[in-house]
Amino acid sequence: MIRAAVLPAVGSPLEIIGIELPEPGPGQVRVRLAAAGVCHSDLSLSNGTMRVPVPAVLGHEGAGTVVSVGEGVSHVAPGDGVVLNWAPSCGTCHPCTLGEVWLCAQAMSGAASVHARTEDGTELHPGLNVAAFAEETVVAANCVLPVPDGVPLTDAALLGCAVLTGWGAVHHSARVREGETVAVFGVGGVGLATLQAARIAGASTIVAVDVSPEKEALARAAGATDYVVASETTAKDVRKLTGGHGVDVSVECVGRAVTIRAAWDATRRGGRTTVVGIGGKEQQVTFHALELFHWGRTLSGCVYGNSDPAKDLPVLAEHIRARRLDLGALVTERITLEGIPGAFDNMLAGKGGRALVVF
């Protein structure tokens, strides 16, 4: 028996209970978690914005130590430190053959599997494949990647979602060039990673936007040169900081219609707006045909930072070892499993950066 955070039904409170976890079968790996980040996607799963089979063990951003491996697993061994990859690519579907592994058609196929059972025998699913809100987990072999040398195991948990997403939004989706201006909307865990990525890319002006004035110090420590408290004049306030033109790149990390629209309006003519935040179907964003023509902007979605974790983790590790990328700066709270509901409440209230469950 191990302890885990279980979502019994959509909209229900999380329950911290004991579950029965099987030993790894062929092609599987058992991992003892060192840490797991509490991401907004976990909140989206709990409230039904994103749909997965329930009851489920949530958590998808984690790292830990391999306990045992099943038949046929050779790329990791017991005792190895690993990062969990919640969106593994199959390598054979149409997006994968195009090199767009972040759009793999089979990435979520494991979410419907039976992951574990409660004491009374109730079947549990892995929320986003990896069920990281637990002391241990059993995952498919392609859901683990070796922790790069020189990266502390606890900090490595953040590589599994927030950092790959923020890094990829800047370097793969928006493709920020040295000297360009950038605005980042939303200063949570992903937003803080995005700010650091923009700084590493050499952006000249980096504007952080958030509803909370209290996050300014966090944003500036991550690389923001300017800070704007969100209001009805957000786009105008951002444009004033760039000579009235608007930023070259806006990255939206919230997933709300009003924020997406503000990010678009804050982008210069011919600039790029990248949407990272995951919103519900009720978040409708509208544009009229003339403005699309006149402004010539590019609006694009961004899944998992458009990243290939196997290729990007070594690059990120080099920045970490060189102290250009500070994983610890993303964390504003270290908690236990029992602290996850409180971390959800803080997200809804717009407080803090990343909460990290430490086992």
mmCIF file of C-alpha atoms in Angstrom:
data_model
loop_
_atom_site.group_PDB
_atom_site.id
_atom_site.type_symbol
_atom_site.label_atom_id
_atom_site.label_comp_id
_atom_site.label_asym_id
_atom_site.label_seq_id
_atom_site.Cartn_x
_atom_site.Cartn_y
_atom_site.Cartn_z
ATOM 1 C CA MET A 1 0.000 0.000 0.000
ATOM 2 C CA ILE A 2 1.157 3.513 -0.808
ATOM 3 C CA ARG A 3 -0.433 6.908 -0.212
ATOM 4 C CA ALA A 4 -1.845 8.876 -3.151
ATOM 5 C CA ALA A 5 -4.078 11.825 -4.005
ATOM 6 C CA VAL A 6 -7.166 10.389 -5.684
ATOM 7 C CA LEU A 7 -9.895 12.240 -7.586
ATOM 8 C CA PRO A 8 -13.019 10.112 -6.940
ATOM 9 C CA ALA A 9 -15.198 12.028 -9.427
ATOM 10 C CA VAL A 10 -15.088 15.232 -11.449
ATOM 11 C CA GLY A 11 -15.788 18.153 -9.146
ATOM 12 C CA SER A 12 -15.167 16.160 -5.974
ATOM 13 C CA PRO A 13 -12.463 16.988 -3.422
ATOM 14 C CA LEU A 14 -9.219 15.042 -3.625
ATOM 15 C CA GLU A 15 -8.850 12.184 -1.172
ATOM 16 C CA ILE A 16 -5.482 11.185 0.304
ATOM 17 C CA ILE A 17 -5.812 7.433 0.699
ATOM 18 C CA GLY A 18 -3.865 4.203 0.549
ATOM 19 C CA ILE A 19 -3.858 2.414 -2.796
ATOM 20 C CA GLU A 20 -2.582 -0.945 -4.006
ATOM 21 C CA LEU A 21 0.013 -0.495 -6.750
ATOM 22 C CA PRO A 22 0.979 -3.528 -8.855
ATOM 23 C CA GLU A 23 4.515 -4.526 -9.690
ATOM 24 C CA PRO A 24 5.697 -3.440 -13.156
ATOM 25 C CA GLY A 25 4.777 -5.699 -16.028
ATOM 26 C CA PRO A 26 6.582 -5.978 -19.367
ATOM 27 C CA GLY A 27 7.601 -2.557 -20.644
ATOM 28 C CA GLN A 28 6.821 -0.831 -17.339
ATOM 29 C CA VAL A 29 8.817 0.989 -14.661
ATOM 30 C CA ARG A 30 8.101 1.508 -10.961
ATOM 31 C CA VAL A 31 9.256 4.867 -9.594
ATOM 32 C CA ARG A 32 9.518 6.182 -6.035
ATOM 33 C CA LEU A 33 8.620 9.867 -6.272
ATOM 34 C CA ALA A 34 10.985 12.500 -4.903
ATOM 35 C CA ALA A 35 8.760 15.450 -5.810
ATOM 36 C CA ALA A 36 5.738 16.410 -7.899
ATOM 37 C CA GLY A 37 4.695 19.855 -9.051
ATOM 38 C CA VAL A 38 1.086 21.011 -8.720
ATOM 39 C CA CYS A 39 0.144 22.271 -12.177
ATOM 40 C CA HIS A 40 -2.967 24.120 -13.335
ATOM 41 C CA SER A 41 -3.683 21.142 -15.583
ATOM 42 C CA ASP A 42 -4.266 19.043 -12.444
ATOM 43 C CA LEU A 43 -6.863 21.592 -11.362
ATOM 44 C CA SER A 44 -8.383 21.441 -14.859
ATOM 45 C CA LEU A 45 -8.695 17.665 -14.533
ATOM 46 C CA SER A 46 -10.348 17.935 -11.140
ATOM 47 C CA ASN A 47 -12.969 20.466 -12.274
ATOM 48 C CA GLY A 48 -13.708 18.848 -15.633
ATOM 49 C CA THR A 49 -12.111 21.415 -17.961
ATOM 50 C CA MET A 50 -9.990 18.519 -19.218
ATOM 51 C CA ARG A 51 -11.654 15.122 -19.297
ATOM 52 C CA VAL A 52 -10.004 11.856 -18.247
ATOM 53 C CA PRO A 53 -11.412 8.606 -16.853
ATOM 54 C CA VAL A 54 -12.139 8.718 -13.108
ATOM 55 C CA PRO A 55 -11.560 7.809 -10.345
ATOM 56 C CA ALA A 56 -7.956 8.727 -10.988
ATOM 57 C CA VAL A 57 -4.647 9.410 -9.318
ATOM 58 C CA LEU A 58 -3.730 12.918 -10.442
ATOM 59 C CA GLY A 59 -0.295 14.510 -10.892
ATOM 60 C CA HIS A 60 1.784 14.637 -14.045
ATOM 61 C CA GLU A 61 4.887 16.718 -13.246
ATOM 62 C CA GLY A 62 7.305 14.592 -11.247
ATOM 63 C CA ALA A 63 10.692 12.992 -10.758
ATOM 64 C CA GLY A 64 11.968 10.144 -8.651
ATOM 65 C CA THR A 65 14.090 7.004 -8.412
ATOM 66 C CA VAL A 66 13.502 3.764 -10.295
ATOM 67 C CA VAL A 67 12.551 0.969 -7.880
ATOM 68 C CA SER A 68 12.137 -1.863 -10.359
ATOM 69 C CA VAL A 69 11.609 -2.485 -14.071
ATOM 70 C CA GLY A 70 9.603 -4.978 -16.073
ATOM 71 C CA GLU A 71 10.744 -7.264 -18.839
ATOM 72 C CA GLY A 72 12.175 -5.502 -21.878
ATOM 73 C CA VAL A 73 13.131 -2.220 -20.165
ATOM 74 C CA SER A 74 16.790 -1.366 -20.763
ATOM 75 C CA HIS A 75 17.167 2.432 -20.860
ATOM 76 C CA VAL A 76 16.780 2.799 -17.076
ATOM 77 C CA ALA A 77 17.606 0.552 -14.126
ATOM 78 C CA PRO A 78 16.824 0.402 -10.398
ATOM 79 C CA GLY A 79 18.483 3.303 -8.608
ATOM 80 C CA ASP A 80 18.372 5.663 -11.607
ATOM 81 C CA GLY A 81 16.884 9.134 -11.229
ATOM 82 C CA VAL A 82 14.143 9.799 -13.789
ATOM 83 C CA VAL A 83 11.824 12.583 -14.943
ATOM 84 C CA LEU A 84 8.248 11.567 -15.703
ATOM 85 C CA ASN A 85 7.044 12.328 -19.233
ATOM 86 C CA TRP A 86 3.247 12.600 -19.162
ATOM 87 C CA ALA A 87 2.893 12.852 -22.965
ATOM 88 C CA PRO A 88 5.070 10.115 -24.483
ATOM 89 C CA SER A 89 5.179 9.852 -28.261
ATOM 90 C CA CYS A 90 4.532 6.627 -30.153
ATOM 91 C CA GLY A 91 6.853 7.499 -33.051
ATOM 92 C CA THR A 92 4.540 6.048 -35.691
ATOM 93 C CA CYS A 93 1.366 8.178 -35.893
ATOM 94 C CA HIS A 94 1.037 10.978 -38.460
ATOM 95 C CA PRO A 95 2.202 13.862 -36.208
ATOM 96 C CA CYS A 96 5.162 11.807 -34.978
ATOM 97 C CA THR A 97 6.256 11.011 -38.532
ATOM 98 C CA LEU A 98 6.198 14.780 -39.174
ATOM 99 C CA GLY A 99 8.485 15.315 -36.197
ATOM 100 C CA GLU A 100 5.688 16.917 -34.160
ATOM 101 C CA VAL A 101 5.931 14.490 -31.231
ATOM 102 C CA TRP A 102 4.099 16.876 -28.890
ATOM 103 C CA LEU A 103 0.948 16.229 -30.950
ATOM 104 C CA CYS A 104 1.223 12.432 -30.801
ATOM 105 C CA ALA A 105 -2.185 10.863 -31.405
ATOM 106 C CA GLN A 106 -1.445 8.117 -28.860
ATOM 107 C CA ALA A 107 0.004 10.323 -26.109
ATOM 108 C CA MET A 108 -3.011 9.973 -23.805
ATOM 109 C CA SER A 109 -3.778 6.325 -24.527
ATOM 110 C CA GLY A 110 -2.486 5.241 -21.126
ATOM 111 C CA ALA A 111 -4.941 7.430 -19.203
ATOM 112 C CA ALA A 112 -7.739 4.894 -19.666
ATOM 113 C CA SER A 113 -5.736 1.975 -18.275
ATOM 114 C CA VAL A 114 -6.162 0.530 -14.786
ATOM 115 C CA HIS A 115 -3.319 1.976 -12.750
ATOM 116 C CA ALA A 116 -4.027 0.803 -9.215
ATOM 117 C CA ARG A 117 -6.855 -0.141 -6.834
ATOM 118 C CA THR A 118 -8.211 1.133 -3.567
ATOM 119 C CA GLU A 119 -8.426 -1.146 -0.536
ATOM 120 C CA ASP A 120 -11.980 -2.115 -1.499
ATOM 121 C CA GLY A 121 -10.909 -3.030 -5.037
ATOM 122 C CA THR A 122 -12.099 0.102 -6.890
ATOM 123 C CA GLU A 123 -10.101 0.549 -10.099
ATOM 124 C CA LEU A 124 -8.075 3.760 -10.430
ATOM 125 C CA HIS A 125 -6.779 5.392 -13.621
ATOM 126 C CA PRO A 126 -3.597 7.460 -14.064
ATOM 127 C CA GLY A 127 -4.842 11.052 -14.560
ATOM 128 C CA LEU A 128 -2.328 12.077 -17.222
ATOM 129 C CA ASN A 129 -0.556 8.750 -17.709
ATOM 130 C CA VAL A 130 1.911 9.006 -14.809
ATOM 131 C CA ALA A 131 -0.090 9.462 -11.553
ATOM 132 C CA ALA A 132 2.609 11.538 -9.852
ATOM 133 C CA PHE A 133 0.558 12.543 -6.784
ATOM 134 C CA ALA A 134 1.621 9.362 -5.010
ATOM 135 C CA GLU A 135 4.556 8.014 -3.065
ATOM 136 C CA GLU A 136 5.230 5.578 -5.930
ATOM 137 C CA THR A 137 3.902 5.014 -9.420
ATOM 138 C CA VAL A 138 4.089 2.436 -12.200
ATOM 139 C CA VAL A 139 4.334 3.852 -15.720
ATOM 140 C CA ALA A 140 5.086 2.786 -19.267
ATOM 141 C CA ALA A 141 8.810 2.790 -20.027
ATOM 142 C CA ASN A 142 8.441 5.630 -22.518
ATOM 143 C CA CYS A 143 7.059 7.793 -19.691
ATOM 144 C CA VAL A 144 10.452 8.037 -17.973
ATOM 145 C CA LEU A 145 13.587 9.890 -19.039
ATOM 146 C CA PRO A 146 16.916 9.858 -17.177
ATOM 147 C CA VAL A 147 17.523 12.916 -14.995
ATOM 148 C CA PRO A 148 20.397 14.857 -16.594
ATOM 149 C CA ASP A 149 23.668 15.029 -14.686
ATOM 150 C CA GLY A 150 23.942 17.923 -12.277
ATOM 151 C CA VAL A 151 20.199 18.436 -11.806
ATOM 152 C CA PRO A 152 18.926 17.825 -8.239
ATOM 153 C CA LEU A 153 16.260 15.120 -8.229
ATOM 154 C CA THR A 154 13.646 17.196 -6.385
ATOM 155 C CA ASP A 155 14.081 20.180 -8.705
ATOM 156 C CA ALA A 156 13.995 17.874 -11.730
ATOM 157 C CA ALA A 157 10.258 17.362 -11.199
ATOM 158 C CA LEU A 158 9.670 20.814 -12.680
ATOM 159 C CA LEU A 159 11.271 19.752 -15.945
ATOM 160 C CA GLY A 160 8.345 17.417 -16.579
ATOM 161 C CA CYS A 161 5.865 20.167 -17.434
ATOM 162 C CA ALA A 162 6.392 23.792 -16.326
ATOM 163 C CA VAL A 163 9.936 24.203 -17.616
ATOM 164 C CA LEU A 164 9.535 22.242 -20.847
ATOM 165 C CA THR A 165 6.342 24.173 -21.565
ATOM 166 C CA GLY A 166 7.766 27.620 -20.804
ATOM 167 C CA TRP A 167 11.052 26.912 -22.564
ATOM 168 C CA GLY A 168 9.327 25.488 -25.604
ATOM 169 C CA ALA A 169 6.823 28.338 -25.834
ATOM 170 C CA VAL A 170 9.728 30.751 -26.206
ATOM 171 C CA HIS A 171 12.212 28.696 -28.216
ATOM 172 C CA HIS A 172 9.987 26.405 -30.319
ATOM 173 C CA SER A 173 6.593 28.050 -30.706
ATOM 174 C CA ALA A 174 7.259 31.811 -30.638
ATOM 175 C CA ARG A 175 10.946 31.410 -31.603
ATOM 176 C CA VAL A 176 12.047 34.518 -29.756
ATOM 177 C CA ARG A 177 15.166 36.102 -31.238
ATOM 178 C CA GLU A 178 17.835 38.075 -29.423
ATOM 179 C CA GLY A 179 16.811 41.700 -28.947
ATOM 180 C CA GLU A 180 13.070 41.101 -29.406
ATOM 181 C CA THR A 181 10.467 42.288 -26.916
ATOM 182 C CA VAL A 182 8.280 39.802 -25.045
ATOM 183 C CA ALA A 183 5.199 39.960 -22.818
ATOM 184 C CA VAL A 184 4.258 37.020 -20.585
ATOM 185 C CA PHE A 185 0.666 36.893 -19.343
ATOM 186 C CA GLY A 186 0.301 34.936 -16.098
ATOM 187 C CA VAL A 187 3.079 34.576 -13.533
ATOM 188 C CA GLY A 188 2.471 31.074 -12.217
ATOM 189 C CA GLY A 189 4.892 28.171 -12.565
ATOM 190 C CA VAL A 190 4.747 28.096 -16.371
ATOM 191 C CA GLY A 191 4.846 31.890 -16.596
ATOM 192 C CA LEU A 192 7.963 32.056 -14.417
ATOM 193 C CA ALA A 193 9.639 29.428 -16.597
ATOM 194 C CA THR A 194 8.638 31.417 -19.686
ATOM 195 C CA LEU A 195 10.175 34.585 -18.257
ATOM 196 C CA GLN A 196 13.445 32.767 -17.609
ATOM 197 C CA ALA A 197 13.390 31.319 -21.111
ATOM 198 C CA ALA A 198 12.832 34.776 -22.623
ATOM 199 C CA ARG A 199 15.784 36.118 -20.639
ATOM 200 C CA ILE A 200 17.992 33.241 -21.829
ATOM 201 C CA ALA A 201 16.873 33.912 -25.420
ATOM 202 C CA GLY A 202 18.219 37.464 -25.093
ATOM 203 C CA ALA A 203 14.929 39.386 -25.176
ATOM 204 C CA SER A 204 15.567 43.092 -24.651
ATOM 205 C CA THR A 205 12.317 44.022 -22.909
ATOM 206 C CA ILE A 206 10.367 41.391 -20.959
ATOM 207 C CA VAL A 207 6.989 42.497 -19.615
ATOM 208 C CA ALA A 208 5.279 40.314 -17.017
ATOM 209 C CA VAL A 209 1.507 40.683 -16.656
ATOM 210 C CA ASP A 210 -0.545 39.307 -13.773
ATOM 211 C CA VAL A 211 -3.617 40.180 -11.731
ATOM 212 C CA SER A 212 -1.582 40.105 -8.519
ATOM 213 C CA PRO A 213 0.706 43.035 -7.582
ATOM 214 C CA GLU A 214 2.417 40.706 -5.079
ATOM 215 C CA LYS A 215 4.024 38.677 -7.875
ATOM 216 C CA GLU A 216 6.193 41.524 -9.171
ATOM 217 C CA ALA A 217 9.283 40.495 -7.194
ATOM 218 C CA LEU A 218 8.974 36.896 -8.439
ATOM 219 C CA ALA A 219 8.603 38.087 -12.022
ATOM 220 C CA ARG A 220 11.577 40.430 -11.897
ATOM 221 C CA ALA A 221 13.761 37.752 -10.305
ATOM 222 C CA ALA A 222 12.874 35.478 -13.242
ATOM 223 C CA GLY A 223 13.891 38.085 -15.807
ATOM 224 C CA ALA A 224 11.050 40.580 -16.229
ATOM 225 C CA THR A 225 12.234 44.105 -16.949
ATOM 226 C CA ASP A 226 8.746 45.555 -16.458
ATOM 227 C CA TYR A 227 5.601 44.554 -14.587
ATOM 228 C CA VAL A 228 1.976 45.337 -15.420
ATOM 229 C CA VAL A 229 -0.951 44.605 -13.118
ATOM 230 C CA ALA A 230 -3.755 43.309 -15.337
ATOM 231 C CA SER A 231 -6.690 45.678 -15.884
ATOM 232 C CA GLU A 232 -8.993 46.859 -18.658
ATOM 233 C CA THR A 233 -6.045 48.798 -20.113
ATOM 234 C CA THR A 234 -3.497 45.968 -20.038
ATOM 235 C CA ALA A 235 -2.786 45.958 -23.771
ATOM 236 C CA LYS A 236 -2.325 49.744 -23.859
ATOM 237 C CA ASP A 237 -0.047 49.589 -20.816
ATOM 238 C CA VAL A 238 2.141 46.990 -22.506
ATOM 239 C CA ARG A 239 2.252 48.933 -25.772
ATOM 240 C CA LYS A 240 3.383 52.075 -23.916
ATOM 241 C CA LEU A 241 6.443 50.141 -22.717
ATOM 242 C CA THR A 242 7.437 49.432 -26.328
ATOM 243 C CA GLY A 243 7.130 52.860 -27.897
ATOM 244 C CA GLY A 244 3.462 52.301 -28.671
ATOM 245 C CA HIS A 245 4.175 49.486 -31.152
ATOM 246 C CA GLY A 246 3.477 46.471 -28.976
ATOM 247 C CA VAL A 247 5.750 43.541 -28.202
ATOM 248 C CA ASP A 248 7.220 41.265 -30.823
ATOM 249 C CA VAL A 249 5.945 38.232 -28.914
ATOM 250 C CA SER A 250 3.158 37.680 -26.377
ATOM 251 C CA VAL A 251 2.920 34.382 -24.480
ATOM 252 C CA GLU A 252 -0.409 33.716 -22.756
ATOM 253 C CA CYS A 253 -0.150 31.289 -19.818
ATOM 254 C CA VAL A 254 -3.643 31.600 -18.334
ATOM 255 C CA GLY A 255 -6.182 30.158 -20.767
ATOM 256 C CA ARG A 256 -8.888 32.809 -20.403
ATOM 257 C CA ALA A 257 -10.578 34.588 -23.302
ATOM 258 C CA VAL A 258 -9.946 38.063 -21.883
ATOM 259 C CA THR A 259 -6.245 37.293 -21.365
ATOM 260 C CA ILE A 260 -5.792 35.793 -24.818
ATOM 261 C CA ARG A 261 -7.425 38.853 -26.337
ATOM 262 C CA ALA A 262 -5.200 41.189 -24.273
ATOM 263 C CA ALA A 263 -2.094 39.263 -25.342
ATOM 264 C CA TRP A 264 -3.173 39.580 -28.982
ATOM 265 C CA ASP A 265 -3.856 43.302 -28.618
ATOM 266 C CA ALA A 266 -0.485 43.853 -26.928
ATOM 267 C CA THR A 267 1.385 42.267 -29.858
ATOM 268 C CA ARG A 268 2.826 44.533 -32.525
ATOM 269 C CA ARG A 269 1.725 44.492 -36.135
ATOM 270 C CA GLY A 270 3.332 41.402 -37.669
ATOM 271 C CA GLY A 271 4.183 39.944 -34.254
ATOM 272 C CA ARG A 272 3.468 36.530 -32.741
ATOM 273 C CA THR A 273 0.986 35.583 -30.023
ATOM 274 C CA THR A 274 1.402 32.126 -28.485
ATOM 275 C CA VAL A 275 -1.290 30.604 -26.256
ATOM 276 C CA VAL A 276 -0.031 28.147 -23.656
ATOM 277 C CA GLY A 277 -2.897 28.357 -21.140
ATOM 278 C CA ILE A 278 -5.603 25.689 -21.231
ATOM 279 C CA GLY A 279 -9.102 27.132 -21.086
ATOM 280 C CA GLY A 280 -12.568 25.629 -21.209
ATOM 281 C CA LYS A 281 -14.909 25.546 -24.191
ATOM 282 C CA GLU A 282 -16.838 28.472 -22.724
ATOM 283 C CA GLN A 283 -13.800 30.732 -23.183
ATOM 284 C CA GLN A 284 -14.697 32.117 -26.612
ATOM 285 C CA VAL A 285 -12.221 34.532 -28.265
ATOM 286 C CA THR A 286 -13.474 36.653 -31.183
ATOM 287 C CA PHE A 287 -11.717 38.579 -33.965
ATOM 288 C CA HIS A 288 -13.115 40.426 -36.938
ATOM 289 C CA ALA A 289 -11.833 39.824 -40.449
ATOM 290 C CA LEU A 290 -10.459 43.326 -40.983
ATOM 291 C CA GLU A 291 -8.197 43.263 -37.931
ATOM 292 C CA LEU A 292 -6.760 39.898 -38.954
ATOM 293 C CA PHE A 293 -5.773 41.435 -42.270
ATOM 294 C CA HIS A 294 -4.608 44.777 -40.886
ATOM 295 C CA TRP A 295 -2.464 43.584 -37.993
ATOM 296 C CA GLY A 296 -0.869 40.635 -39.774
ATOM 297 C CA ARG A 297 -0.203 38.933 -36.465
ATOM 298 C CA THR A 298 0.265 35.211 -35.984
ATOM 299 C CA LEU A 299 -1.839 33.483 -33.305
ATOM 300 C CA SER A 300 -0.828 29.950 -32.401
ATOM 301 C CA GLY A 301 -1.552 27.316 -29.812
ATOM 302 C CA CYS A 302 1.275 25.593 -27.971
ATOM 303 C CA VAL A 303 1.082 22.031 -26.630
ATOM 304 C CA TYR A 304 3.689 20.984 -24.032
ATOM 305 C CA GLY A 305 5.905 23.772 -25.332
ATOM 306 C CA ASN A 306 6.029 22.066 -28.766
ATOM 307 C CA SER A 307 8.873 20.178 -27.123
ATOM 308 C CA ASP A 308 10.576 16.853 -27.634
ATOM 309 C CA PRO A 309 11.603 16.021 -24.036
ATOM 310 C CA ALA A 310 14.347 13.606 -25.070
ATOM 311 C CA LYS A 311 16.053 16.363 -27.071
ATOM 312 C CA ASP A 312 15.204 19.337 -24.866
ATOM 313 C CA LEU A 313 16.151 17.975 -21.434
ATOM 314 C CA PRO A 314 19.908 17.897 -22.201
ATOM 315 C CA VAL A 315 19.706 21.496 -23.448
ATOM 316 C CA LEU A 316 17.870 22.594 -20.315
ATOM 317 C CA ALA A 317 20.358 20.727 -18.143
ATOM 318 C CA GLU A 318 23.218 22.707 -19.635
ATOM 319 C CA HIS A 319 21.474 25.964 -18.755
ATOM 320 C CA ILE A 320 20.832 24.657 -15.231
ATOM 321 C CA ARG A 321 24.476 23.665 -14.713
ATOM 322 C CA ALA A 322 25.570 27.070 -16.025
ATOM 323 C CA ARG A 323 23.106 28.713 -13.572
ATOM 324 C CA ARG A 324 21.259 30.503 -16.336
ATOM 325 C CA LEU A 325 18.097 28.545 -15.489
ATOM 326 C CA ASP A 326 17.046 28.448 -11.831
ATOM 327 C CA LEU A 327 14.485 25.723 -11.151
ATOM 328 C CA GLY A 328 14.187 26.567 -7.470
ATOM 329 C CA ALA A 329 13.030 30.086 -8.311
ATOM 330 C CA LEU A 330 9.792 28.670 -9.705
ATOM 331 C CA VAL A 331 8.831 27.136 -6.350
ATOM 332 C CA THR A 332 7.010 29.318 -3.845
ATOM 333 C CA GLU A 333 5.661 26.534 -1.620
ATOM 334 C CA ARG A 334 6.848 23.044 -0.616
ATOM 335 C CA ILE A 335 4.011 20.844 0.612
ATOM 336 C CA THR A 336 2.900 17.285 1.368
ATOM 337 C CA LEU A 337 0.130 15.379 -0.415
ATOM 338 C CA GLU A 338 -2.327 16.865 2.065
ATOM 339 C CA GLY A 339 -1.378 20.346 0.856
ATOM 340 C CA ILE A 340 -2.556 19.838 -2.738
ATOM 341 C CA PRO A 341 -6.134 21.123 -2.204
ATOM 342 C CA GLY A 342 -4.683 24.276 -0.654
ATOM 343 C CA ALA A 343 -2.384 24.651 -3.666
ATOM 344 C CA PHE A 344 -5.458 24.436 -5.924
ATOM 345 C CA ASP A 345 -7.094 27.196 -3.875
ATOM 346 C CA ASN A 346 -3.990 29.380 -4.276
ATOM 347 C CA MET A 347 -4.101 28.882 -8.048
ATOM 348 C CA LEU A 348 -7.716 29.984 -8.171
ATOM 349 C CA ALA A 349 -6.820 33.019 -6.064
ATOM 350 C CA GLY A 350 -3.838 33.876 -8.273
ATOM 351 C CA LYS A 351 -1.306 33.384 -5.495
ATOM 352 C CA GLY A 352 2.274 32.178 -5.763
ATOM 353 C CA GLY A 353 4.256 30.306 -8.383
ATOM 354 C CA ARG A 354 4.712 26.537 -8.339
ATOM 355 C CA ALA A 355 3.735 24.424 -5.320
ATOM 356 C CA LEU A 356 5.976 21.370 -5.049
ATOM 357 C CA VAL A 357 4.939 18.183 -3.275
ATOM 358 C CA VAL A 358 8.063 16.796 -1.612
ATOM 359 C CA PHE A 359 8.006 13.163 -0.491
#
